[in-house]
GROMACS .gro file of C-alpha atoms in nm:
model
  224
    1UNK     CA    1  -0.027   0.003   0.008
    2UNK     CA    2   0.100   0.330  -0.072
    3UNK     CA    3   0.013   0.703  -0.049
    4UNK     CA    4  -0.014   0.923  -0.360
    5UNK     CA    5   0.271   1.169  -0.373
    6UNK     CA    6   0.486   1.380  -0.683
    7UNK     CA    7   0.747   1.130  -0.739
    8UNK     CA    8   1.005   1.186  -1.055
    9UNK     CA    9   1.099   0.849  -1.284
   10UNK     CA   10   1.412   0.868  -1.117
   11UNK     CA   11   1.295   0.925  -0.763
   12UNK     CA   12   1.042   0.669  -0.845
   13UNK     CA   13   1.333   0.380  -0.978
   14UNK     CA   14   1.437   0.412  -0.713
   15UNK     CA   15   1.222   0.370  -0.441
   16UNK     CA   16   1.094   0.069  -0.670
   17UNK     CA   17   1.423  -0.070  -0.636
   18UNK     CA   18   1.413  -0.047  -0.263
   19UNK     CA   19   1.040  -0.200  -0.213
   20UNK     CA   20   1.205  -0.497  -0.446
   21UNK     CA   21   1.449  -0.520  -0.197
   22UNK     CA   22   1.258  -0.506   0.073
   23UNK     CA   23   1.028  -0.737  -0.038
   24UNK     CA   24   1.262  -0.977  -0.292
   25UNK     CA   25   1.128  -1.002  -0.627
   26UNK     CA   26   1.041  -1.214  -0.911
   27UNK     CA   27   0.920  -1.515  -0.669
   28UNK     CA   28   0.766  -1.601  -0.951
   29UNK     CA   29   0.555  -1.915  -1.022
   30UNK     CA   30   0.713  -2.298  -0.986
   31UNK     CA   31   0.568  -2.489  -1.292
   32UNK     CA   32   0.244  -2.663  -1.143
   33UNK     CA   33   0.173  -2.416  -0.862
   34UNK     CA   34  -0.116  -2.496  -0.723
   35UNK     CA   35  -0.185  -2.226  -0.504
   36UNK     CA   36  -0.080  -1.836  -0.574
   37UNK     CA   37  -0.046  -1.583  -0.409
   38UNK     CA   38  -0.125  -1.215  -0.569
   39UNK     CA   39  -0.129  -0.838  -0.490
   40UNK     CA   40   0.003  -0.571  -0.342
   41UNK     CA   41   0.252  -0.545  -0.026
   42UNK     CA   42   0.017  -0.658   0.223
   43UNK     CA   43   0.103  -1.019   0.077
   44UNK     CA   44   0.476  -0.909  -0.057
   45UNK     CA   45   0.628  -0.738   0.223
   46UNK     CA   46   0.905  -1.036   0.522
   47UNK     CA   47   0.988  -1.210   0.125
   48UNK     CA   48   1.320  -1.085   0.178
   49UNK     CA   49   1.291  -1.344   0.497
   50UNK     CA   50   1.122  -1.583   0.357
   51UNK     CA   51   0.841  -1.509   0.546
   52UNK     CA   52   0.543  -1.367   0.321
   53UNK     CA   53   0.198  -1.419   0.294
   54UNK     CA   54   0.341  -1.703  -0.003
   55UNK     CA   55   0.576  -1.865   0.201
   56UNK     CA   56   0.443  -1.918   0.536
   57UNK     CA   57   0.075  -2.074   0.324
   58UNK     CA   58   0.379  -2.312   0.130
   59UNK     CA   59   0.469  -2.423   0.498
   60UNK     CA   60   0.171  -2.494   0.586
   61UNK     CA   61  -0.006  -2.631   0.302
   62UNK     CA   62   0.364  -2.841   0.205
   63UNK     CA   63   0.289  -2.798  -0.162
   64UNK     CA   64   0.406  -2.536  -0.388
   65UNK     CA   65   0.332  -2.190  -0.411
   66UNK     CA   66   0.336  -1.917  -0.642
   67UNK     CA   67   0.391  -1.487  -0.583
   68UNK     CA   68   0.329  -1.273  -0.803
   69UNK     CA   69   0.227  -0.995  -0.567
   70UNK     CA   70   0.440  -0.646  -0.557
   71UNK     CA   71   0.437  -0.339  -0.392
   72UNK     CA   72   0.283  -0.010  -0.488
   73UNK     CA   73   0.044  -0.292  -0.710
   74UNK     CA   74  -0.277  -0.176  -0.779
   75UNK     CA   75  -0.585  -0.300  -0.910
   76UNK     CA   76  -0.698  -0.067  -1.199
   77UNK     CA   77  -0.352   0.148  -1.281
   78UNK     CA   78  -0.027   0.052  -1.345
   79UNK     CA   79   0.207  -0.055  -1.513
   80UNK     CA   80   0.271  -0.466  -1.585
   81UNK     CA   81   0.343  -0.587  -1.206
   82UNK     CA   82   0.233  -0.362  -1.073
   83UNK     CA   83  -0.148  -0.446  -1.222
   84UNK     CA   84  -0.267  -0.690  -1.031
   85UNK     CA   85  -0.384  -0.802  -1.347
   86UNK     CA   86  -0.156  -0.811  -1.554
   87UNK     CA   87  -0.012  -0.977  -1.269
   88UNK     CA   88  -0.214  -1.288  -1.304
   89UNK     CA   89  -0.210  -1.277  -1.719
   90UNK     CA   90  -0.304  -1.639  -1.924
   91UNK     CA   91  -0.207  -1.760  -1.545
   92UNK     CA   92  -0.423  -2.085  -1.439
   93UNK     CA   93  -0.431  -2.246  -1.064
   94UNK     CA   94  -0.676  -2.450  -0.857
   95UNK     CA   95  -0.633  -2.139  -0.654
   96UNK     CA   96  -0.543  -1.731  -0.670
   97UNK     CA   97  -0.505  -1.556  -0.340
   98UNK     CA   98  -0.501  -1.216  -0.364
   99UNK     CA   99  -0.567  -0.887  -0.230
  100UNK     CA  100  -0.575  -0.542  -0.412
  101UNK     CA  101  -0.743  -0.176  -0.411
  102UNK     CA  102  -0.509   0.025  -0.072
  103UNK     CA  103  -0.323   0.165  -0.371
  104UNK     CA  104  -0.603   0.283  -0.623
  105UNK     CA  105  -0.745   0.431  -0.253
  106UNK     CA  106  -0.409   0.650  -0.218
  107UNK     CA  107  -0.564   0.833  -0.508
  108UNK     CA  108  -0.824   0.949  -0.298
  109UNK     CA  109  -0.849   1.111   0.073
  110UNK     CA  110  -1.071   0.861   0.258
  111UNK     CA  111  -1.350   1.158   0.230
  112UNK     CA  112  -1.471   1.150  -0.204
  113UNK     CA  113  -1.344   0.765  -0.220
  114UNK     CA  114  -1.714   0.690  -0.452
  115UNK     CA  115  -1.564   0.732  -0.791
  116UNK     CA  116  -1.256   0.475  -0.647
  117UNK     CA  117  -1.471   0.236  -0.490
  118UNK     CA  118  -1.664   0.214  -0.802
  119UNK     CA  119  -1.392   0.200  -1.036
  120UNK     CA  120  -1.327  -0.064  -0.782
  121UNK     CA  121  -1.629  -0.238  -0.736
  122UNK     CA  122  -1.987  -0.157  -0.768
  123UNK     CA  123  -2.219  -0.098  -0.454
  124UNK     CA  124  -2.371  -0.472  -0.489
  125UNK     CA  125  -2.090  -0.592  -0.585
  126UNK     CA  126  -2.181  -0.779  -0.925
  127UNK     CA  127  -1.952  -0.472  -1.146
  128UNK     CA  128  -1.631  -0.355  -1.141
  129UNK     CA  129  -1.240  -0.438  -1.181
  130UNK     CA  130  -1.235  -0.661  -0.930
  131UNK     CA  131  -1.597  -0.880  -0.999
  132UNK     CA  132  -1.390  -0.826  -1.382
  133UNK     CA  133  -1.137  -0.947  -1.267
  134UNK     CA  134  -1.234  -1.282  -1.020
  135UNK     CA  135  -1.515  -1.406  -1.270
  136UNK     CA  136  -1.170  -1.358  -1.502
  137UNK     CA  137  -1.016  -1.592  -1.334
  138UNK     CA  138  -1.353  -1.754  -1.232
  139UNK     CA  139  -1.418  -1.819  -1.621
  140UNK     CA  140  -1.005  -2.044  -1.589
  141UNK     CA  141  -1.118  -2.278  -1.311
  142UNK     CA  142  -0.984  -2.113  -1.039
  143UNK     CA  143  -1.110  -2.069  -0.721
  144UNK     CA  144  -1.080  -1.699  -0.532
  145UNK     CA  145  -1.002  -1.639  -0.212
  146UNK     CA  146  -0.967  -1.268  -0.221
  147UNK     CA  147  -0.805  -1.129   0.135
  148UNK     CA  148  -0.977  -0.786   0.266
  149UNK     CA  149  -0.757  -0.610   0.468
  150UNK     CA  150  -0.664  -0.587   0.833
  151UNK     CA  151  -0.716  -0.241   1.017
  152UNK     CA  152  -0.343  -0.119   1.081
  153UNK     CA  153  -0.292   0.142   1.360
  154UNK     CA  154  -0.200   0.440   1.124
  155UNK     CA  155  -0.560   0.452   0.972
  156UNK     CA  156  -0.744   0.278   1.334
  157UNK     CA  157  -0.949   0.592   1.431
  158UNK     CA  158  -0.940   0.794   1.115
  159UNK     CA  159  -1.200   0.866   0.861
  160UNK     CA  160  -0.988   0.605   0.582
  161UNK     CA  161  -1.159   0.322   0.871
  162UNK     CA  162  -1.486   0.372   0.658
  163UNK     CA  163  -1.420   0.440   0.345
  164UNK     CA  164  -1.217   0.038   0.404
  165UNK     CA  165  -1.595  -0.083   0.580
  166UNK     CA  166  -1.780   0.002   0.199
  167UNK     CA  167  -1.478  -0.264   0.047
  168UNK     CA  168  -1.556  -0.497   0.263
  169UNK     CA  169  -1.952  -0.504   0.275
  170UNK     CA  170  -1.951  -0.491  -0.171
  171UNK     CA  171  -1.624  -0.754  -0.142
  172UNK     CA  172  -1.860  -0.962   0.062
  173UNK     CA  173  -2.214  -0.949  -0.158
  174UNK     CA  174  -1.948  -1.030  -0.509
  175UNK     CA  175  -1.824  -1.330  -0.359
  176UNK     CA  176  -2.152  -1.445  -0.182
  177UNK     CA  177  -2.253  -1.475  -0.522
  178UNK     CA  178  -1.998  -1.743  -0.623
  179UNK     CA  179  -1.927  -2.069  -0.457
  180UNK     CA  180  -1.585  -2.100  -0.558
  181UNK     CA  181  -1.490  -1.810  -0.430
  182UNK     CA  182  -1.434  -1.704  -0.083
  183UNK     CA  183  -1.350  -1.380   0.096
  184UNK     CA  184  -1.211  -1.409   0.497
  185UNK     CA  185  -1.114  -1.095   0.683
  186UNK     CA  186  -0.801  -1.050   0.761
  187UNK     CA  187  -0.967  -0.843   1.092
  188UNK     CA  188  -1.022  -1.148   1.213
  189UNK     CA  189  -0.689  -1.227   1.319
  190UNK     CA  190  -0.567  -0.827   1.329
  191UNK     CA  191  -0.539  -0.564   1.629
  192UNK     CA  192  -0.417  -0.290   1.556
  193UNK     CA  193  -0.342  -0.292   1.947
  194UNK     CA  194  -0.071  -0.572   1.884
  195UNK     CA  195   0.299  -0.361   1.741
  196UNK     CA  196   0.400  -0.740   1.686
  197UNK     CA  197   0.202  -0.749   1.432
  198UNK     CA  198   0.323  -0.486   1.247
  199UNK     CA  199   0.649  -0.328   1.070
  200UNK     CA  200   0.799  -0.038   1.224
  201UNK     CA  201   0.585   0.125   0.920
  202UNK     CA  202   0.223   0.050   1.107
  203UNK     CA  203   0.118  -0.030   0.808
  204UNK     CA  204   0.277  -0.362   0.669
  205UNK     CA  205   0.229  -0.726   0.814
  206UNK     CA  206   0.544  -0.816   1.039
  207UNK     CA  207   0.658  -1.239   1.019
  208UNK     CA  208   0.377  -1.309   1.235
  209UNK     CA  209   0.135  -1.113   1.100
  210UNK     CA  210   0.239  -1.271   0.736
  211UNK     CA  211   0.184  -1.579   0.913
  212UNK     CA  212  -0.131  -1.497   1.066
  213UNK     CA  213  -0.302  -1.417   0.736
  214UNK     CA  214  -0.159  -1.752   0.600
  215UNK     CA  215  -0.303  -1.911   0.895
  216UNK     CA  216  -0.696  -1.765   0.752
  217UNK     CA  217  -0.645  -1.890   0.458
  218UNK     CA  218  -0.441  -2.295   0.422
  219UNK     CA  219  -0.805  -2.380   0.616
  220UNK     CA  220  -0.955  -2.235   0.332
  221UNK     CA  221  -0.787  -2.419   0.066
  222UNK     CA  222  -0.817  -2.731   0.288
  223UNK     CA  223  -1.091  -2.715   0.312
  224UNK     CA  224  -1.258  -2.760  -0.052
   0.00000   0.00000   0.00000
């Protein structure tokens, strides 16, 4: 996730290199991996330590887990792998685990986000970029687990919380229409007042936080 700010190409390149080093860019998808993780920095964080969501999900499931997630990735906009649908282009696998939307929502001020929300997903959960992506993955035969964001210490109690509650409600409506789509809520395993679950920036997960996310997702895969 990120905040919008004006960046020159050079500064953006340096930022991307720094983020990629933090996330250990390019973990990729092993041939035949039955589970692939995609999305933004919440998924990618701790990869350099072998402790990202995908790393810890692989340890729990005992199968190869691919990972194409990247910091700054968006559902709409973003070039190449910084666009979440592009991360998954042409991919065929049994399970796709993903998140997204925070970097899209960083383009509004949390009090005027209706336009961005509607672009991501309509109020009834049927239209928008997220349902289109999920429908495409389902048409390729994948079961989809969408991981809804936790509340981080930096944003708890702010105006942003209401925007993310709207996003969650819309995602719930989308998932309710298809048994092959599961919405998991990271708030079920996170508390914003527990600093051990967060990195120093008070936004991204610590290795323990990534383990909590993997622990939330793994039973859905095993149970199907």
